[in-house]
Coordinates of C-alpha atoms in Angstrom, one line a residue:
Chain L
M1 CA 2.6 -58.2 -47.1
T2 CA 6.1 -59.7 -45.3
S3 CA 7.0 -62.6 -47.7
L4 CA 5.7 -65.0 -49.4
T5 CA 5.2 -68.4 -48.5
S6 CA 5.4 -71.6 -51.3
G7 CA 2.0 -72.4 -50.7
E8 CA 0.7 -69.6 -50.8
L9 CA 2.2 -68.3 -54.1
A10 CA 1.9 -72.5 -55.8
E11 CA -2.2 -71.5 -54.8
R12 CA -1.7 -68.0 -56.8
T13 CA -0.2 -69.9 -59.7
D14 CA -2.0 -72.5 -60.0
G15 CA 1.4 -75.5 -59.2
A16 CA 3.1 -73.8 -61.8
V17 CA 5.4 -72.0 -59.5
T18 CA 9.0 -72.5 -61.3
S19 CA 9.4 -69.2 -63.3
D20 CA 12.9 -67.8 -64.8
V21 CA 11.9 -64.1 -64.1
V22 CA 10.0 -62.2 -61.4
V23 CA 8.9 -58.7 -62.3
V24 CA 6.6 -57.0 -59.9
L25 CA 4.9 -54.0 -61.5
A26 CA 4.8 -52.2 -58.7
G27 CA 3.5 -48.5 -60.5
C28 CA 0.6 -49.6 -62.6
H29 CA -2.6 -48.8 -60.8
G30 CA -5.9 -50.2 -62.1
P31 CA -7.1 -52.9 -64.3
E32 CA -6.2 -51.3 -67.4
A33 CA -2.7 -50.2 -66.6
I34 CA -1.7 -53.2 -64.9
R35 CA -3.0 -55.7 -68.7
E36 CA -0.9 -53.2 -70.5
G37 CA 2.2 -53.5 -68.4
V38 CA 2.0 -57.3 -68.5
R39 CA 1.8 -56.9 -72.0
R40 CA 4.3 -55.1 -72.3
V41 CA 7.0 -56.5 -69.8
T42 CA 5.7 -60.3 -71.5
A43 CA 7.0 -58.8 -74.9
G44 CA 10.0 -57.6 -73.5
L45 CA 11.1 -61.1 -72.3
R46 CA 9.8 -62.5 -75.8
L47 CA 12.6 -60.2 -76.9
L48 CA 15.3 -62.2 -75.0
G49 CA 13.9 -65.8 -76.0
D50 CA 10.7 -67.9 -76.4
D51 CA 11.7 -69.7 -73.9
L52 CA 11.4 -67.6 -70.8
T53 CA 8.5 -67.9 -68.2
A54 CA 8.0 -65.3 -65.7
L55 CA 5.6 -64.6 -62.8
V56 CA 4.6 -60.7 -63.2
G57 CA 3.6 -59.3 -59.5
C58 CA 1.1 -56.9 -59.5
T59 CA -0.6 -54.5 -56.7
S60 CA -4.2 -55.1 -57.6
D61 CA -6.0 -57.9 -59.9
S62 CA -6.1 -57.0 -63.4
G63 CA -8.6 -59.7 -64.3
V64 CA -5.3 -61.4 -65.8
S65 CA -3.8 -64.5 -64.8
T66 CA -1.8 -65.7 -67.3
T67 CA -1.0 -64.7 -70.9
D68 CA -1.7 -66.6 -74.0
D69 CA 1.0 -69.3 -74.1
G70 CA 1.2 -69.7 -70.5
R71 CA 4.7 -68.7 -70.1
V72 CA 3.7 -65.9 -68.1
R73 CA 1.7 -65.6 -65.2
V74 CA 0.4 -62.9 -63.3
V75 CA 0.0 -63.3 -59.5
V76 CA -1.5 -60.0 -56.7
F77 CA 1.5 -59.5 -54.9
E78 CA -0.3 -57.3 -52.2
V79 CA 2.3 -54.8 -51.9
D80 CA 2.5 -51.1 -51.4
P81 CA 2.7 -49.4 -54.9
I82 CA 5.7 -47.3 -55.4
D83 CA 4.7 -44.0 -55.8
R84 CA 8.3 -41.7 -57.0
F85 CA 8.2 -39.6 -53.4
P86 CA 7.7 -42.6 -51.2
V87 CA 10.6 -44.1 -53.0
I88 CA 12.7 -41.9 -51.3
T89 CA 10.7 -41.2 -48.0
S90 CA 10.0 -44.3 -46.5
A91 CA 10.7 -47.9 -47.1
P92 CA 9.5 -50.0 -50.0
R93 CA 10.8 -52.6 -48.0
D94 CA 7.4 -54.7 -49.1
V95 CA 8.3 -54.6 -53.2
Y96 CA 12.0 -55.8 -52.4
R97 CA 10.9 -58.4 -50.0
A98 CA 8.3 -59.7 -52.1
L99 CA 10.6 -60.0 -55.2
F100 CA 13.3 -61.5 -53.7
S101 CA 10.8 -64.1 -51.6
A102 CA 9.0 -65.2 -54.9
G103 CA 12.6 -65.1 -56.4
R104 CA 13.6 -67.7 -54.1
I105 CA 10.2 -69.8 -54.6
A106 CA 10.3 -69.3 -58.4
G107 CA 13.9 -70.4 -58.6
A108 CA 14.2 -67.3 -60.8
R109 CA 17.4 -66.1 -62.5
A110 CA 16.3 -62.6 -62.3
M111 CA 14.4 -60.2 -60.5
A112 CA 13.0 -57.2 -61.5
V113 CA 11.0 -54.2 -59.9
I114 CA 10.0 -51.9 -62.9
A115 CA 7.8 -48.6 -61.2
T116 CA 8.3 -46.9 -64.7
N117 CA 4.3 -47.0 -65.8
G118 CA 2.1 -45.5 -68.7
D119 CA 3.8 -45.6 -72.1
Q120 CA 7.7 -45.4 -70.8
L121 CA 7.6 -48.7 -69.9
T122 CA 8.6 -50.6 -73.2
P123 CA 9.6 -53.8 -74.2
A124 CA 13.4 -52.6 -74.9
M125 CA 13.2 -51.1 -71.3
V126 CA 12.5 -54.6 -69.9
R127 CA 15.2 -56.2 -71.9
A128 CA 17.8 -53.1 -71.0
L129 CA 17.0 -54.2 -67.4
V130 CA 16.9 -58.3 -67.1
Q131 CA 19.5 -59.2 -70.0
P132 CA 21.9 -58.5 -68.4
V133 CA 21.1 -60.4 -65.4
I134 CA 20.3 -63.2 -67.2
V135 CA 22.5 -63.2 -70.3
D136 CA 25.7 -61.5 -69.2
G137 CA 26.2 -62.9 -65.5
F138 CA 25.6 -59.5 -63.8
D139 CA 23.9 -59.3 -60.4
I140 CA 22.2 -55.8 -60.1
V141 CA 21.0 -53.8 -63.2
A142 CA 20.9 -49.9 -62.3
P143 CA 18.9 -47.9 -64.3
G144 CA 20.3 -45.1 -66.7
Y145 CA 17.5 -43.1 -67.4
E146 CA 16.8 -40.1 -70.4
R147 CA 18.1 -37.1 -69.1
Q148 CA 17.2 -33.5 -69.9
V149 CA 20.3 -30.6 -68.6
F150 CA 18.4 -30.1 -65.3
D151 CA 17.2 -33.8 -64.6
G152 CA 18.0 -35.3 -61.5
L153 CA 19.7 -32.5 -60.3
L154 CA 20.1 -33.4 -56.1
N155 CA 21.5 -37.1 -57.6
A156 CA 24.1 -35.0 -59.9
A157 CA 24.9 -32.7 -57.1
V158 CA 25.4 -34.8 -54.1
V159 CA 24.1 -39.1 -54.4
Y160 CA 26.0 -39.9 -57.4
P161 CA 29.7 -37.8 -57.0
L162 CA 29.4 -38.7 -53.3
T163 CA 28.9 -42.5 -53.6
R164 CA 31.5 -42.7 -56.4
A165 CA 33.8 -40.9 -54.0
L166 CA 33.4 -43.1 -51.0
Y167 CA 32.1 -46.6 -52.9
G168 CA 34.5 -46.6 -56.2
R169 CA 32.2 -47.1 -58.6
R170 CA 30.5 -45.4 -61.5
I171 CA 26.8 -45.9 -61.0
Q172 CA 24.3 -43.2 -61.9
G173 CA 21.2 -44.6 -61.2
Q174 CA 20.8 -45.3 -57.8
L175 CA 18.1 -42.5 -57.1
G176 CA 16.3 -44.7 -60.0
V177 CA 12.8 -47.0 -59.1
D178 CA 13.2 -49.6 -61.4
F179 CA 16.3 -52.2 -60.7
C180 CA 16.7 -55.7 -61.9
F181 CA 18.7 -58.5 -59.9
S182 CA 19.7 -62.1 -59.5
S183 CA 19.1 -65.2 -57.3
R184 CA 22.7 -64.2 -56.2
V185 CA 21.1 -61.1 -54.4
A186 CA 17.5 -62.8 -53.8
A187 CA 20.0 -65.3 -51.8
R188 CA 21.3 -62.3 -49.9
W189 CA 19.1 -59.9 -48.9
G190 CA 15.9 -60.3 -47.7
T191 CA 15.7 -63.8 -46.4
G192 CA 13.5 -64.5 -42.9
A193 CA 10.9 -63.3 -41.9
E194 CA 12.9 -60.1 -40.2
D195 CA 13.1 -56.3 -41.7
V196 CA 14.7 -56.7 -45.0
K197 CA 18.1 -55.3 -45.2
V198 CA 17.3 -53.3 -48.4
T199 CA 16.0 -50.1 -46.7
R200 CA 16.1 -47.2 -49.0
P201 CA 17.2 -47.1 -52.9
T202 CA 20.3 -44.9 -51.1
W203 CA 21.0 -48.4 -49.9
L204 CA 21.4 -50.5 -52.9
I205 CA 24.4 -49.4 -54.7
P206 CA 26.8 -49.4 -51.9
Q207 CA 25.6 -52.3 -49.9
A208 CA 26.1 -54.5 -53.5
I209 CA 29.8 -52.4 -53.6
V210 CA 30.3 -53.9 -50.5
D211 CA 29.0 -57.5 -50.5
G212 CA 31.4 -58.0 -53.8
L213 CA 27.8 -58.2 -56.2
R214 CA 28.8 -57.5 -60.1
V215 CA 26.6 -54.4 -60.4
C216 CA 26.1 -52.8 -64.3
Q217 CA 24.2 -49.8 -65.7
A218 CA 21.7 -50.4 -68.4
H219 CA 20.0 -47.3 -70.6
V220 CA 16.6 -47.2 -70.3
E221 CA 14.4 -45.2 -72.7
A222 CA 12.5 -43.7 -69.5
R223 CA 12.7 -40.1 -68.5
L224 CA 12.4 -40.6 -64.5
I225 CA 8.9 -39.4 -63.1
P226 CA 9.6 -36.6 -61.0
A227 CA 8.7 -35.6 -57.4
P228 CA 5.1 -34.6 -57.3
D229 CA 3.9 -30.9 -57.0
G230 CA 4.0 -29.6 -53.2
I231 CA 7.1 -30.8 -52.0
D232 CA 9.1 -28.7 -50.8
L233 CA 12.8 -28.6 -51.5
G234 CA 14.2 -28.5 -47.8
T235 CA 12.0 -32.4 -47.2
L236 CA 13.4 -33.5 -50.3
L237 CA 17.1 -32.7 -49.3
A238 CA 16.5 -34.0 -45.6
Q239 CA 15.1 -37.6 -46.7
V240 CA 17.3 -38.0 -50.0
L241 CA 20.4 -37.3 -48.3
G242 CA 19.4 -38.3 -44.5
S243 CA 19.4 -41.7 -45.6
L244 CA 22.3 -41.1 -47.9
F245 CA 24.5 -39.6 -44.5
A246 CA 22.8 -42.4 -42.4
D247 CA 24.2 -45.1 -45.0
T248 CA 27.7 -43.7 -45.0
E249 CA 28.2 -43.9 -41.2
Q250 CA 27.2 -47.8 -41.8
R251 CA 29.5 -48.1 -43.7
A252 CA 32.6 -46.1 -42.9
A253 CA 35.2 -48.9 -42.4
F254 CA 34.8 -50.3 -45.9
W255 CA 34.8 -47.0 -47.9
Q256 CA 37.6 -45.0 -45.9
R257 CA 40.3 -47.4 -47.6
V258 CA 39.1 -47.1 -51.2
Q259 CA 41.1 -44.7 -53.5
R260 CA 39.3 -43.4 -56.9
S261 CA 36.4 -45.0 -58.4
Q262 CA 36.7 -47.7 -61.7
P263 CA 33.7 -47.5 -63.8
V264 CA 31.1 -50.0 -64.0
P265 CA 29.9 -51.9 -67.5
V266 CA 27.3 -49.8 -69.2
F267 CA 24.7 -51.0 -71.6
G268 CA 23.3 -48.7 -74.1
T269 CA 24.0 -45.6 -75.0
A270 CA 21.8 -42.2 -74.4
P271 CA 20.5 -40.5 -77.6
L272 CA 22.6 -37.4 -78.4
Q273 CA 20.2 -34.4 -77.3
P274 CA 20.7 -31.2 -79.1
A275 CA 21.6 -27.9 -77.4
G276 CA 19.9 -25.2 -76.2
G277 CA 17.2 -26.2 -73.5
D278 CA 15.7 -24.4 -71.3
Q279 CA 16.4 -20.9 -70.2
V280 CA 16.9 -20.2 -66.6
D281 CA 16.8 -17.6 -64.3
V282 CA 19.4 -17.8 -61.9
R283 CA 19.1 -15.3 -59.6
P284 CA 16.4 -15.9 -57.4
M285 CA 18.1 -18.5 -56.1
I286 CA 21.5 -16.9 -56.0
E287 CA 19.4 -14.2 -53.7
S288 CA 18.4 -17.2 -51.9
F289 CA 21.9 -17.9 -51.0
R290 CA 22.8 -14.6 -50.1
L291 CA 20.1 -14.3 -48.2
A292 CA 21.4 -17.2 -46.4
Y293 CA 24.2 -16.2 -45.9
R294 CA 23.4 -13.1 -44.1
N295 CA 20.9 -15.2 -41.7
L296 CA 22.4 -19.1 -41.3
Q297 CA 26.0 -17.8 -40.0
S298 CA 24.8 -19.4 -36.8
V299 CA 24.3 -22.5 -38.4
W300 CA 26.9 -22.8 -41.0
T301 CA 29.6 -21.7 -38.7
L302 CA 28.8 -24.9 -36.7
V303 CA 29.6 -27.0 -39.5
L304 CA 32.0 -25.2 -42.0
P305 CA 35.5 -24.1 -41.3
P306 CA 36.6 -20.9 -41.6
A307 CA 38.3 -21.0 -44.6
T308 CA 34.7 -21.9 -46.8
L309 CA 33.0 -19.4 -45.0
V310 CA 35.3 -17.0 -46.5
E311 CA 34.7 -18.5 -50.0
L312 CA 31.4 -18.5 -49.3
K313 CA 30.9 -14.7 -48.2
R314 CA 33.7 -14.2 -51.6
L315 CA 30.8 -15.9 -53.3
T316 CA 28.2 -13.8 -52.4
L317 CA 29.3 -10.3 -53.9
A318 CA 30.1 -12.1 -56.9
D319 CA 27.3 -11.1 -60.1
A320 CA 25.1 -13.5 -61.2
A321 CA 27.2 -13.6 -64.6
R322 CA 30.3 -14.7 -62.3
F323 CA 28.6 -16.7 -60.2
R324 CA 30.6 -19.8 -59.6
L325 CA 30.7 -22.9 -56.8
T326 CA 34.0 -24.0 -57.5
D327 CA 34.2 -28.1 -57.4
D328 CA 36.0 -28.6 -54.8
L329 CA 34.7 -25.9 -52.8
W330 CA 31.3 -28.1 -53.1
A331 CA 32.8 -31.2 -52.4
R332 CA 34.1 -29.9 -49.3
I333 CA 30.8 -28.3 -48.5
V334 CA 29.2 -31.7 -48.9
F335 CA 31.8 -33.3 -46.9
D336 CA 31.5 -31.3 -44.0
F337 CA 27.5 -31.8 -43.7
T338 CA 28.6 -35.4 -44.2
L339 CA 30.3 -35.3 -41.3
A340 CA 28.2 -33.2 -39.1
H341 CA 25.2 -35.6 -39.8
R342 CA 27.0 -37.7 -38.1
L343 CA 28.9 -35.7 -35.1
R344 CA 25.1 -34.4 -34.4
T345 CA 26.2 -31.2 -34.5
I346 CA 23.0 -29.9 -34.2
N347 CA 19.7 -31.3 -35.1
R348 CA 20.2 -32.9 -38.2
D349 CA 16.7 -32.2 -39.8
H350 CA 18.2 -28.7 -39.3
L351 CA 21.2 -29.4 -40.4
L352 CA 20.4 -30.8 -43.9
K353 CA 18.2 -27.7 -44.4
A354 CA 20.6 -25.4 -43.8
L355 CA 21.9 -27.1 -47.2
V356 CA 19.4 -26.0 -49.3
P357 CA 20.8 -22.4 -50.0
L358 CA 24.1 -24.0 -51.0
Y359 CA 22.6 -26.9 -52.8
L360 CA 20.7 -23.5 -55.0
A361 CA 24.5 -21.7 -55.3
W362 CA 25.3 -25.1 -57.2
I363 CA 22.6 -25.6 -59.1
A364 CA 23.1 -21.4 -60.1
S365 CA 26.2 -22.2 -60.6
Y366 CA 25.9 -25.3 -62.8
A367 CA 22.8 -23.6 -65.1
T368 CA 25.1 -20.7 -65.8
E369 CA 28.1 -23.6 -67.0
V370 CA 25.7 -25.8 -69.3
Q371 CA 22.0 -23.9 -69.9
N372 CA 22.9 -23.7 -73.9
A373 CA 25.2 -26.7 -73.4
T374 CA 23.7 -30.8 -74.4
R375 CA 23.1 -33.5 -72.4
Q376 CA 26.9 -35.5 -73.0
M377 CA 28.4 -31.3 -72.8
A378 CA 26.9 -31.2 -69.4
D379 CA 27.8 -34.6 -68.4
V380 CA 31.6 -34.0 -69.0
R381 CA 30.9 -31.0 -66.3
L382 CA 29.3 -33.2 -64.3
E383 CA 32.3 -36.5 -64.8
Q384 CA 35.4 -33.3 -63.5
L385 CA 33.0 -32.4 -60.6
C386 CA 32.8 -36.2 -59.3
Q387 CA 36.7 -36.2 -59.8
A388 CA 36.5 -33.1 -57.7
F389 CA 34.7 -35.1 -54.9
E390 CA 37.1 -37.8 -55.5
T391 CA 40.2 -34.9 -55.6
E392 CA 38.8 -34.0 -52.2
K393 CA 37.6 -37.5 -50.2
P394 CA 41.1 -37.5 -48.6
Y395 CA 39.6 -34.4 -46.5
L396 CA 36.9 -36.0 -45.8
V397 CA 38.5 -39.2 -44.0
R398 CA 40.9 -37.1 -42.3
R399 CA 37.7 -35.1 -40.9
W400 CA 36.1 -38.4 -40.1
R401 CA 38.6 -40.5 -38.2
W402 CA 39.9 -37.1 -36.6
P403 CA 36.9 -34.8 -36.2
D404 CA 38.1 -33.1 -33.2
R405 CA 41.2 -32.0 -34.7
F406 CA 39.8 -30.5 -37.6
N407 CA 36.5 -29.4 -36.1
P408 CA 36.4 -25.7 -37.3
Chain V
M1 CA 29.8 0.1 44.9
W2 CA 33.0 -1.1 43.3
T3 CA 32.2 -3.7 44.2
E4 CA 29.3 -4.4 42.8
A5 CA 30.4 -3.0 39.3
Q6 CA 33.5 -5.7 39.6
Q7 CA 30.6 -8.1 39.7
A8 CA 28.7 -7.1 37.2
L9 CA 31.9 -6.8 35.1
N10 CA 32.9 -10.6 36.2
D11 CA 29.2 -11.8 35.1
S12 CA 29.7 -10.5 32.2
T13 CA 33.0 -11.6 30.9
T14 CA 31.6 -15.0 32.6
Q15 CA 28.9 -14.7 30.3
V16 CA 31.1 -14.4 27.4
M17 CA 33.6 -16.3 28.1
T18 CA 30.7 -18.9 28.2
G19 CA 29.5 -17.8 25.4
L20 CA 32.2 -18.4 23.5
A21 CA 33.4 -21.5 25.0
R22 CA 29.8 -23.1 24.0
L23 CA 30.5 -21.5 20.4
L24 CA 33.7 -22.9 20.2
P25 CA 32.7 -26.9 19.3
G26 CA 30.6 -25.5 17.1
A27 CA 32.9 -23.5 14.9
I28 CA 35.2 -26.3 15.6
A29 CA 32.7 -29.0 14.1
L30 CA 31.8 -26.8 11.4
L31 CA 35.6 -25.9 10.3
V32 CA 35.5 -30.1 10.4
A33 CA 32.2 -30.3 8.3
V34 CA 33.7 -27.9 5.8
L35 CA 36.9 -29.7 5.6
L36 CA 35.3 -33.0 5.5
S37 CA 32.9 -32.1 2.9
I38 CA 35.2 -30.6 0.7
L39 CA 37.4 -33.8 1.1
L40 CA 34.3 -35.8 0.1
A41 CA 33.6 -33.2 -2.2
W42 CA 36.6 -34.2 -4.0
V43 CA 36.5 -37.7 -3.8
L44 CA 33.2 -38.1 -5.2
G45 CA 33.4 -35.7 -8.3
T46 CA 36.7 -37.5 -8.9
V47 CA 34.9 -40.4 -8.8
V48 CA 31.5 -39.5 -10.9
R49 CA 34.4 -37.9 -13.5
R50 CA 35.9 -41.2 -14.0
V51 CA 32.9 -42.8 -14.4
L52 CA 31.2 -41.0 -16.7
R53 CA 34.2 -41.0 -18.9
S54 CA 34.9 -44.6 -18.6
V55 CA 30.9 -45.0 -20.4
G56 CA 31.2 -41.9 -22.6
F57 CA 28.9 -39.7 -21.1
D58 CA 29.6 -36.6 -23.2
Q59 CA 29.7 -38.6 -26.0
R60 CA 26.2 -40.5 -25.2
L61 CA 24.7 -36.9 -24.6
A62 CA 25.8 -35.4 -28.0
A63 CA 23.8 -38.8 -29.3
W64 CA 21.0 -37.3 -28.5
S65 CA 20.3 -35.0 -31.5
W66 CA 16.8 -34.1 -29.9
L67 CA 18.7 -32.4 -27.2
E68 CA 20.2 -28.9 -27.8
L69 CA 22.6 -28.2 -25.2
P70 CA 23.7 -24.5 -24.3
A71 CA 26.4 -23.5 -25.8
W72 CA 28.6 -22.9 -22.5
F73 CA 27.2 -26.9 -21.2
T74 CA 29.1 -28.1 -24.7
A75 CA 32.1 -26.4 -24.1
R76 CA 33.1 -27.4 -20.8
S77 CA 32.3 -30.6 -21.4
P78 CA 28.9 -32.0 -19.7
T79 CA 30.5 -34.9 -17.3
L80 CA 33.0 -31.9 -16.0
V81 CA 29.6 -30.0 -14.9
V82 CA 28.1 -33.0 -13.5
A83 CA 30.6 -33.6 -11.8
R84 CA 31.3 -30.1 -10.4
L85 CA 27.5 -30.6 -9.3
V86 CA 28.2 -33.1 -7.3
S87 CA 31.1 -31.8 -5.6
W88 CA 29.2 -28.2 -4.9
T89 CA 26.1 -30.4 -3.2
V90 CA 28.6 -31.9 -0.9
I91 CA 29.6 -29.2 0.3
V92 CA 26.7 -27.2 0.7
V93 CA 25.4 -30.4 2.4
G94 CA 28.8 -30.2 4.4
V95 CA 28.0 -26.8 5.2
L96 CA 24.9 -27.1 6.4
I97 CA 25.9 -30.0 8.8
G98 CA 28.1 -27.4 10.4
I99 CA 25.4 -24.5 10.9
A100 CA 23.9 -27.1 13.2
A101 CA 26.7 -27.2 15.4
F102 CA 26.0 -23.7 16.5
D103 CA 21.9 -23.5 17.1
T104 CA 20.0 -27.1 16.6
T105 CA 16.8 -25.2 16.4
L106 CA 17.8 -21.8 14.2
T107 CA 19.6 -24.5 11.8
S108 CA 16.9 -26.9 11.7
G109 CA 14.5 -24.1 10.6
L110 CA 17.3 -22.6 8.0
V111 CA 17.8 -26.3 6.6
M112 CA 13.6 -27.1 6.6
H113 CA 13.6 -24.4 4.3
V114 CA 16.4 -24.6 2.7
F115 CA 15.1 -28.3 2.0
G116 CA 11.6 -27.3 1.5
S117 CA 12.1 -25.1 -1.2
L118 CA 14.6 -27.3 -3.1
P119 CA 11.7 -28.8 -5.6
S120 CA 10.2 -25.9 -6.0
L121 CA 14.4 -24.4 -6.9
L122 CA 15.3 -27.7 -9.0
T123 CA 11.8 -28.1 -11.1
A124 CA 12.0 -24.2 -11.4
L125 CA 15.8 -25.0 -12.9
V126 CA 14.7 -27.8 -14.8
L127 CA 12.3 -25.5 -16.6
L128 CA 14.9 -22.9 -17.6
V129 CA 17.1 -25.7 -19.0
I130 CA 14.1 -27.2 -21.2
G131 CA 13.3 -23.5 -21.9
H132 CA 16.2 -22.8 -23.2
T133 CA 16.6 -25.8 -25.3
L134 CA 13.3 -25.4 -26.8
A135 CA 14.0 -21.8 -27.6
R136 CA 17.6 -23.0 -29.6
F137 CA 15.1 -25.7 -30.9
L138 CA 12.7 -23.7 -32.5
S139 CA 14.4 -20.8 -33.0
R140 CA 17.2 -22.2 -35.5
G141 CA 13.8 -24.6 -37.1
V142 CA 11.8 -21.4 -37.3
L143 CA 15.0 -19.5 -39.3
I144 CA 16.1 -22.2 -41.6
G145 CA 12.3 -22.7 -43.0
A146 CA 12.0 -18.8 -43.0
V147 CA 15.5 -18.9 -44.8
N148 CA 14.7 -21.3 -47.2
M149 CA 11.2 -19.5 -48.1
N150 CA 12.9 -16.6 -48.9
L151 CA 11.7 -14.4 -45.9
P152 CA 13.8 -11.6 -45.6
Y153 CA 13.1 -10.8 -42.1
A154 CA 14.1 -14.8 -41.3
G155 CA 16.8 -14.0 -38.5
L156 CA 14.3 -11.2 -36.6
L157 CA 11.6 -14.4 -37.0
G158 CA 14.2 -16.6 -34.9
L159 CA 15.4 -14.3 -32.7
G160 CA 11.5 -13.3 -31.6
V161 CA 10.9 -17.0 -31.3
R162 CA 13.8 -17.5 -29.5
W163 CA 12.8 -14.6 -26.7
L164 CA 9.3 -15.7 -27.0
V165 CA 10.2 -18.8 -25.3
L166 CA 13.3 -17.4 -23.1
V167 CA 10.7 -15.0 -21.7
L168 CA 7.7 -17.2 -21.4
T169 CA 9.9 -19.9 -19.2
A170 CA 11.5 -17.0 -17.4
A171 CA 8.4 -16.2 -16.1
M172 CA 6.9 -19.8 -15.5
A173 CA 10.1 -20.7 -14.1
L174 CA 10.0 -17.0 -11.5
D175 CA 6.4 -18.0 -10.6
H176 CA 6.7 -21.7 -10.2
V177 CA 9.5 -20.2 -7.2
G178 CA 7.2 -17.8 -6.1
I179 CA 9.1 -14.7 -6.7
G180 CA 7.4 -11.9 -7.8
G181 CA 4.3 -13.1 -7.7
R182 CA 1.6 -11.5 -9.7
I183 CA 4.2 -8.8 -11.0
V184 CA 5.5 -11.5 -13.2
G185 CA 2.4 -12.5 -14.7
L186 CA 1.3 -9.1 -15.1
A187 CA 4.4 -8.0 -16.4
F188 CA 4.4 -11.0 -19.1
G189 CA 0.7 -10.5 -20.1
I190 CA 1.6 -7.0 -20.7
L191 CA 4.9 -8.0 -22.8
F192 CA 3.5 -10.5 -24.5
G193 CA 0.5 -8.5 -25.4
G194 CA 2.5 -5.3 -26.6
I195 CA 5.1 -8.2 -28.9
V196 CA 1.8 -9.1 -30.7
L197 CA -0.1 -5.5 -30.5
A198 CA 3.5 -4.3 -32.5
L199 CA 3.2 -7.4 -34.9
A200 CA 0.0 -6.2 -35.5
L201 CA -0.1 -2.9 -36.2
A202 CA 3.6 -3.4 -38.6
V203 CA 1.5 -5.6 -40.1
G204 CA -1.6 -3.5 -40.3
L205 CA -0.3 -0.5 -40.6
G206 CA 3.2 -1.1 -42.6
S207 CA 2.4 -3.6 -44.8
K208 CA -1.2 -2.4 -45.9
D209 CA 0.2 -1.2 -49.2
M210 CA 2.2 -4.5 -50.0
V211 CA -0.8 -6.4 -48.7
A212 CA -3.2 -4.6 -51.2
R213 CA -0.5 -4.6 -53.9
S214 CA -0.4 -8.8 -53.3
L215 CA -3.6 -9.3 -53.2
E216 CA -4.6 -7.4 -56.8
R217 CA -1.6 -8.5 -58.4
E218 CA -3.0 -12.2 -57.3
M219 CA -6.3 -11.5 -59.0
T220 CA -5.6 -9.8 -61.8
K221 CA -2.5 -12.0 -62.9
P222 CA -2.5 -15.6 -64.1
P223 CA -0.5 -17.7 -61.8
E224 CA 3.6 -17.3 -62.1
K225 CA 6.1 -20.0 -63.1
P226 CA 8.0 -21.2 -60.6
A227 CA 11.5 -19.9 -60.4
D228 CA 12.5 -23.3 -60.3
Q229 CA 10.8 -24.8 -62.7
P230 CA 13.2 -26.5 -65.5
F231 CA 15.0 -28.0 -62.7
R232 CA 13.8 -31.4 -61.2
H233 CA 15.6 -32.1 -58.2
V234 CA 14.8 -36.3 -57.9

């Protein structure tokens, strides 16, 4: 489906088009799951007030068209259901386009995409996402998920620190699947029949910052569903970082002017977790890194400067207990790969897959440091990493502006 | 007797001088043709270089990520390479025109032969360039993939793929221009078959114990937890 017309929407809602909130349940598949999802969304909206009317879009017919009080109407949006991995790999534009289109027609104040499903989709989660838009006037609510120490590592290692350093806002949830938008967003994004500008999750937050929209983060009591098994790490990195780096290239004029980051309002807090989680064996990752150092010299020398290669060589000689990939080195490595992606130094797919052993080295280093820590302690460690990215940002700006002069 | 000898000497001198006199215009024409072609080559080379630089040829070429250019090509700037190619083509054509001034039949035969085999040569050149590009692309892909799969002989695999593609391309190019005849095909067959046989023997004989142990482990033990099980990347 591309975008809804007002006639189509009126037909599906029996004329009751106007709604305060539009919600797309993109993660619920099957009649039973959809009915349960609608029930929880309704309960969540009730927490915000009894007078709110809502339109809930589902991926297929569940046999429910309205709630008992008639304030929530259910329509089939015929959108492609969101699975965890396609959210990252391909453009879930149908969902966003349908959402914004319906939101504009319905005159909605808030529009939410909720792809979390099952028991994790709770009324409290719905309220957490919608409330900042309805009550506090924010334009985009990004999700802050329940996170174990080793959850969302790619986000922690690259996506969040890089986005934060580039765009100057501290928003962690951009690889999430649940977002809420205001009517301002619907008016700006995804108008017309052409492809909406919203293409990938890594696009959302940077574009919102560039557009000067008010962004906040809401803690949701759900753990982000993982990528399905069988997806190899190289493909995952290539898809996620490929879109992130491509997006970085588009907005270079903006982020080169940004200095340091600012926090955004955060609603809700993550519960304290006891220390001592999973014990991990980092030796296989270190061995992978050493193997890569021996074999990928011909690739890495095209991307990384000699000083970085020297530091990596030193790292190969360290034993597992003393294996530490320093934050500033990791930041420069990510920046060098970002630049190589822009310059197309080598084939982009090869480039991103050549980052995998370095990413594993970072995980090994991070895991050694935090494997007995609580989530809050790990967050402190990641904050240091983010600050290193911000400190090293001038390195990226220099190389971005004069790549030949700083060519390794 | 003396008179006849003198006559013969005069005749031969006259013949040589006539021959030399006949060659002189050709030599001058060759000299002029070469000089003019050098001048034209310089002008055309400069024009081509400036035009390519003005349209950002190097950057456009670099932007084609699928095109893996050889190291020497990117190092010397593609613009310069194209400009020099144009210049040398003009000079070669000028030399051929100059030679044509000596003997039309000889040169026309030479020119016909050169131009007749030019398509084959160009096709072979294109084959070599494509082969080189493909070899780099594939070997790099195999190398990175093998490293990410933790294969200890990743470098060897990458190198093997590279040389396999290069040898295959070279054999195709030589076969296309007709150099070597059946020897090229035969040599390639022997080489390729030898590599495959060597690999088969290496795996079959050298690794049979390892394969047996691996199979035994798979059959008797429950599947092991992946090393990065506690980690969630996204």
